Each structure stands twice: as C-alpha cells, then as structure tokens.
PDB file of C-alpha atoms in Angstrom:
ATOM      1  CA  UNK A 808     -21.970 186.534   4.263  1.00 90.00           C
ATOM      2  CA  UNK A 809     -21.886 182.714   3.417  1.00 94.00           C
ATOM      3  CA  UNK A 810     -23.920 181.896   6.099  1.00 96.00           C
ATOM      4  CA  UNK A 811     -25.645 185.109   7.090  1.00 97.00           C
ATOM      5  CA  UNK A 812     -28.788 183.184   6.633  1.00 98.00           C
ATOM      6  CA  UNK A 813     -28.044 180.565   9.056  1.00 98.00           C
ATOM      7  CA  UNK A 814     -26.328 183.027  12.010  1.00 98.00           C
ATOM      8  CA  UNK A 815     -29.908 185.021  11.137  1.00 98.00           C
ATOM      9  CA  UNK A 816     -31.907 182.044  12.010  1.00 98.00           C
ATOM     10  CA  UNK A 817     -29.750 180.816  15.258  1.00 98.00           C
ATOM     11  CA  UNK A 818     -29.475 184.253  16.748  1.00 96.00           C
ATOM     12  CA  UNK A 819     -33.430 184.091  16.904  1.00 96.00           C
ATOM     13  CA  UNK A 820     -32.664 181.610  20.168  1.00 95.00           C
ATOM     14  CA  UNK A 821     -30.561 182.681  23.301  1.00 93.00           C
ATOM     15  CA  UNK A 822     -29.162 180.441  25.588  1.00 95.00           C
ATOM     16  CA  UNK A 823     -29.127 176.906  23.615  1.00 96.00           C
ATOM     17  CA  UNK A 824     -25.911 174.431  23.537  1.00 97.00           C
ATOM     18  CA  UNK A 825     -25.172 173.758  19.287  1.00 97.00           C
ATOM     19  CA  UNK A 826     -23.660 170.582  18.386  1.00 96.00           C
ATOM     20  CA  UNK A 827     -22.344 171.175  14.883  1.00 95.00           C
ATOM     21  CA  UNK A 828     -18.416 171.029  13.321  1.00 94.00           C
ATOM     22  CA  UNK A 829     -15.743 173.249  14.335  1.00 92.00           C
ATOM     23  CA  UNK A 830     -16.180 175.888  11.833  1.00 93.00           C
ATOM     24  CA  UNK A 831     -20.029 176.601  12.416  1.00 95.00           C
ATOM     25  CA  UNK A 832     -19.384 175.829  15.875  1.00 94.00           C
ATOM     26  CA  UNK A 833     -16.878 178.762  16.105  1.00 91.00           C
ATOM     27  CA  UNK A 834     -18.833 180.827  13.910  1.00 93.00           C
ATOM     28  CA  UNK A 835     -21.999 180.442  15.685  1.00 96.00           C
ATOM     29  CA  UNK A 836     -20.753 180.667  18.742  1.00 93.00           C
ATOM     30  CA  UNK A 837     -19.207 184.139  18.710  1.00 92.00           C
ATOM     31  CA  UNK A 838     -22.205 185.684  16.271  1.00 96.00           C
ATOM     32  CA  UNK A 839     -25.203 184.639  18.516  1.00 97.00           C
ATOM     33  CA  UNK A 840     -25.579 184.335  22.135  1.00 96.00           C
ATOM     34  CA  UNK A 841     -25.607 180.675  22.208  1.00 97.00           C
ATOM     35  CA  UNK A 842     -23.133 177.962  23.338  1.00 94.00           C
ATOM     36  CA  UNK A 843     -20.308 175.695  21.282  1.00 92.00           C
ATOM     37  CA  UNK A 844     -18.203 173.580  23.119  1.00 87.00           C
ATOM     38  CA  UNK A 845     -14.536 173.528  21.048  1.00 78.00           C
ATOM     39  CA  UNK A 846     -11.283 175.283  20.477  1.00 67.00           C
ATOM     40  CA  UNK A 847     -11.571 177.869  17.865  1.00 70.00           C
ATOM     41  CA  UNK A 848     -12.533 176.025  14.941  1.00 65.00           C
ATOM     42  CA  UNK A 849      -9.566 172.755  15.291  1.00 57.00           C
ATOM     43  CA  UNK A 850     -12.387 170.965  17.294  1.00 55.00           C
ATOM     44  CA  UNK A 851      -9.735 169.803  20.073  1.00 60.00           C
ATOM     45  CA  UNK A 852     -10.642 168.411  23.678  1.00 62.00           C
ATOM     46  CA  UNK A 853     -13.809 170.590  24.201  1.00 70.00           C
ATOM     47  CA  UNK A 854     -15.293 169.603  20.649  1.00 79.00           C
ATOM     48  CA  UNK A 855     -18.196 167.457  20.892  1.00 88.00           C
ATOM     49  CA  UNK A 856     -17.820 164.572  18.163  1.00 89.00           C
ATOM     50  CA  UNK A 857     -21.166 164.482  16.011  1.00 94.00           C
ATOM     51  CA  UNK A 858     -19.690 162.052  13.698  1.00 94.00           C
ATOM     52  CA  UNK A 859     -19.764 158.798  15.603  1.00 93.00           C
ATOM     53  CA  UNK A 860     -19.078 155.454  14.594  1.00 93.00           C
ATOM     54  CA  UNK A 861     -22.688 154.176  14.866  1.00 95.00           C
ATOM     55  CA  UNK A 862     -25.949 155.842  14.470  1.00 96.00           C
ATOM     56  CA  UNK A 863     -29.598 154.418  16.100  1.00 93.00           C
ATOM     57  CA  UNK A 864     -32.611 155.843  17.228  1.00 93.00           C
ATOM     58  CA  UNK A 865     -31.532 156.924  20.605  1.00 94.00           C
ATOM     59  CA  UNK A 866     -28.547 158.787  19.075  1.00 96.00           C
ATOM     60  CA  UNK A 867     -28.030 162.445  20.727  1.00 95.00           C
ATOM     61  CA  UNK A 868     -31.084 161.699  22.956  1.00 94.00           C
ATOM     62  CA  UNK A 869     -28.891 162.721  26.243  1.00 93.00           C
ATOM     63  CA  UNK A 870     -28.951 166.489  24.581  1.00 96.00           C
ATOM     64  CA  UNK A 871     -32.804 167.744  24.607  1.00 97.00           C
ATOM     65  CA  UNK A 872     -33.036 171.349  24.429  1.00 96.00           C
ATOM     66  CA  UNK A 873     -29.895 171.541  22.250  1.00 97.00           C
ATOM     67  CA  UNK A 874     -29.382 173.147  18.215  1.00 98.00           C
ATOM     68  CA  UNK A 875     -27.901 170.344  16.057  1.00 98.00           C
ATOM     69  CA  UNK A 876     -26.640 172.440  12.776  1.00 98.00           C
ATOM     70  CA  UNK A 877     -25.743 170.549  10.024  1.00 98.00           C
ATOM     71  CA  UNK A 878     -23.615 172.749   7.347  1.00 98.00           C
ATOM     72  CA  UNK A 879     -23.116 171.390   3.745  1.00 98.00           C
ATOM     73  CA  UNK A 880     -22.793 174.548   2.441  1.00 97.00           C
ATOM     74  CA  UNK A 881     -19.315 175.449   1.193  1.00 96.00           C
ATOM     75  CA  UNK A 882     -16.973 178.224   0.896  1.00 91.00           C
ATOM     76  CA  UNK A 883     -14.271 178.779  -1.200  1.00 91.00           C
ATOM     77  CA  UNK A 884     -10.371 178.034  -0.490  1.00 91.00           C
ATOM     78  CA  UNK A 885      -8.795 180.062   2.020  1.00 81.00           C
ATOM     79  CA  UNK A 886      -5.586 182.361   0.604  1.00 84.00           C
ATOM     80  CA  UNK A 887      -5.117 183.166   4.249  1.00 80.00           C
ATOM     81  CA  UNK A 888      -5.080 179.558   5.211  1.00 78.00           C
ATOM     82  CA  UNK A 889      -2.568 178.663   2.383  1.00 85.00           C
ATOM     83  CA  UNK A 890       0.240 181.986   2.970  1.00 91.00           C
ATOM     84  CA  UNK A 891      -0.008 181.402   6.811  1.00 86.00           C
ATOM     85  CA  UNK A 892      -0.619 178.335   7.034  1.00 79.00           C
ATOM     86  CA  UNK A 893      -2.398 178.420  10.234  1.00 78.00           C
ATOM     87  CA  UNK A 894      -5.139 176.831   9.171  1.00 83.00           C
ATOM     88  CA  UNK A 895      -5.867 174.591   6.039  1.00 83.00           C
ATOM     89  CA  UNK A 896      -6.507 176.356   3.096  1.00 91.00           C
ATOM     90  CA  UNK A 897      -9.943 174.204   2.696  1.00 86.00           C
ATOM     91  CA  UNK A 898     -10.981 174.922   5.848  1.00 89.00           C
ATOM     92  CA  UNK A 899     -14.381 176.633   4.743  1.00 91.00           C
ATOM     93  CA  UNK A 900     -15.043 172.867   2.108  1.00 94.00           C
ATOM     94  CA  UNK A 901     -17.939 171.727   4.676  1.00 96.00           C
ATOM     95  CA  UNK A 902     -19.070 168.614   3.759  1.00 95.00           C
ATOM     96  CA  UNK A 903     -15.721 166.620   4.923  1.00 95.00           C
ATOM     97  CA  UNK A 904     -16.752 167.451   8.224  1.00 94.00           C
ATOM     98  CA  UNK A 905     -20.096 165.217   8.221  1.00 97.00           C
ATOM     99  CA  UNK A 906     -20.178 161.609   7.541  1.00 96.00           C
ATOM    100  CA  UNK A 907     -21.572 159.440   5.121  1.00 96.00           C
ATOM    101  CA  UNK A 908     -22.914 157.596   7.731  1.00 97.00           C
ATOM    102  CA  UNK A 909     -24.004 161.000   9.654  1.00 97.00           C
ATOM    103  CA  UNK A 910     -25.432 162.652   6.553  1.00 96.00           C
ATOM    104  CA  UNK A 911     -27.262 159.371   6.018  1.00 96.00           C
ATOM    105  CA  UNK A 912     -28.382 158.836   9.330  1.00 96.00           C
ATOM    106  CA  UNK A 913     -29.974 162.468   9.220  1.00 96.00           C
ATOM    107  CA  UNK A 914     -31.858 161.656   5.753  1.00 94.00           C
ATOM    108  CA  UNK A 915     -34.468 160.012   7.643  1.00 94.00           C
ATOM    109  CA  UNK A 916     -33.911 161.894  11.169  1.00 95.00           C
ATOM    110  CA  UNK A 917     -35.141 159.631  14.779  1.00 94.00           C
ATOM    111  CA  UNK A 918     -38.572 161.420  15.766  1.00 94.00           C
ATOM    112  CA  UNK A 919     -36.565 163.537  18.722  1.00 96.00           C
ATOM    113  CA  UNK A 920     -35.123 165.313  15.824  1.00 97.00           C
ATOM    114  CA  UNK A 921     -37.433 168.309  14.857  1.00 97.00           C
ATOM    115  CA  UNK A 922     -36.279 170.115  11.655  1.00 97.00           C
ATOM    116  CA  UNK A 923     -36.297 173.794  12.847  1.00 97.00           C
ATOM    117  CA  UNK A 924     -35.250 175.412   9.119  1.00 98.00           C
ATOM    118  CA  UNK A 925     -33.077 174.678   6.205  1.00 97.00           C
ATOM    119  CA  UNK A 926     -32.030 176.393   3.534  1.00 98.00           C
ATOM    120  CA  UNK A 927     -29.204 175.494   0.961  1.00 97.00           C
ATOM    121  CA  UNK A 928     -27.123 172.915   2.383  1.00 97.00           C
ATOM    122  CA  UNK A 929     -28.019 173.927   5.808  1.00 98.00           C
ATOM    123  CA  UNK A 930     -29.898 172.521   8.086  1.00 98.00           C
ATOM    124  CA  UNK A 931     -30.767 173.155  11.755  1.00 98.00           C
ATOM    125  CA  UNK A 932     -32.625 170.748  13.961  1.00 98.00           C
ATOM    126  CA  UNK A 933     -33.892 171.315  17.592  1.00 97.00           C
ATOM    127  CA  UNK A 934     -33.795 167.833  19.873  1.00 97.00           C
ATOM    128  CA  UNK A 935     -36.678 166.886  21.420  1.00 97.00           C
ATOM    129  CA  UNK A 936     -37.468 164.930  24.860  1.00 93.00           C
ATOM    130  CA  UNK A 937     -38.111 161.412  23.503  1.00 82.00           C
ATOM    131  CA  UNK A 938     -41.160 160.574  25.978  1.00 70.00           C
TER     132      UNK A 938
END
C-alpha cells in the first residue's frame, strides 16, 4: 500500500522499459506489465545504474520511450529484513538509493525529460526523442 499510487499510475502503460532503483524496480516490475532490468531488488549485473558519476544534458538520451521513476518516498524498517537477515532491515529507506548529484540533476530535468506525474516523493518521468 506504500506505493499503491505509483504501481496505479505505471500499470496505466504496457510494454515500457523503467529505469528506477532495485526496490521500485522489483516492485514495478512484477505489479504492472512493464520491464526492469535487475535481480530481485540487490540491483546485481542486470541492474541498470541511474546514479552515475556525472550528469549533462544528454544524460539517459540513448533510452527514449523508457519510464524513469524516481522514489523518495519511504517505508518503514523491515522486521523481516532484521530476523532473516536476507535483506537489510532498511531496505524500504528510499532516498539512499538516489544521489545528491542525481536528485539534483533531476531538480531542473534536460528538456527530453517529460514529467508524467508525481505525487509525494514520487516522481515518474517519460524520456523523450531529443530532436
């Protein structure tokens, strides 16, 4: 229910490639009929990095067509995480997935970024040909 707002909003499209963290990613990808590349939510080989070390206009240009969600919204510690210990118990804290630089470089988004919705720490932008 933490996010049935955003899994609402993302199952509206069918077929699109998400670049997002782990977490959503994994979420996302097995609530909607749309695609994340990564391992369950570790990230891992298939992950596609969204925190990189420098940002410029051009940046995630090569992925038109694709969902970039960007998930600041936080849940609370995991009790499942900390008895099994097979994932962290803060796996669901949000915001240490994104950047500074990221979460800065997305204040003032490249014009191939179109801002599709957002909603309490969660936004979800659609990437545009950059003709």
């Amino acid at each position: 229910q933490l996010w049935q707002d955003l899994v609402q909003v993302v199952e509206q499209y069918r077929g699109r490639n998400i670049l997002t963290d782990p977490v959503t990613g994994y979420v996302l990808g097995g609530l909607t009929e749309n695609e994340y590349y990564g391992f369950k939510f570790h990230g891992g080989q298939e992950h596609l990095p969204i925190n990189v070390e420098e940002y410029g206009k051009d940046s995630f240009a090569g992925y038109v067509g694709w969902l970039m969600v960007i998930n600041l919204r936080d849940g609370s510690m995991s009790d499942n995480g900390r008895v099994s210990g097979h994932w962290p118990e803060d796996v669901l804290l949000m915001r240490k997935y994104y950047s500074g630089d990221l979460q800065k470089f997305l204040a003032s988004p490249p014009d191939h970024f179109e801002l599709e919705w957002e909603n309490d720490d969660i936004r979800v932008f659609r990437i545009l040909d950059q003709r």
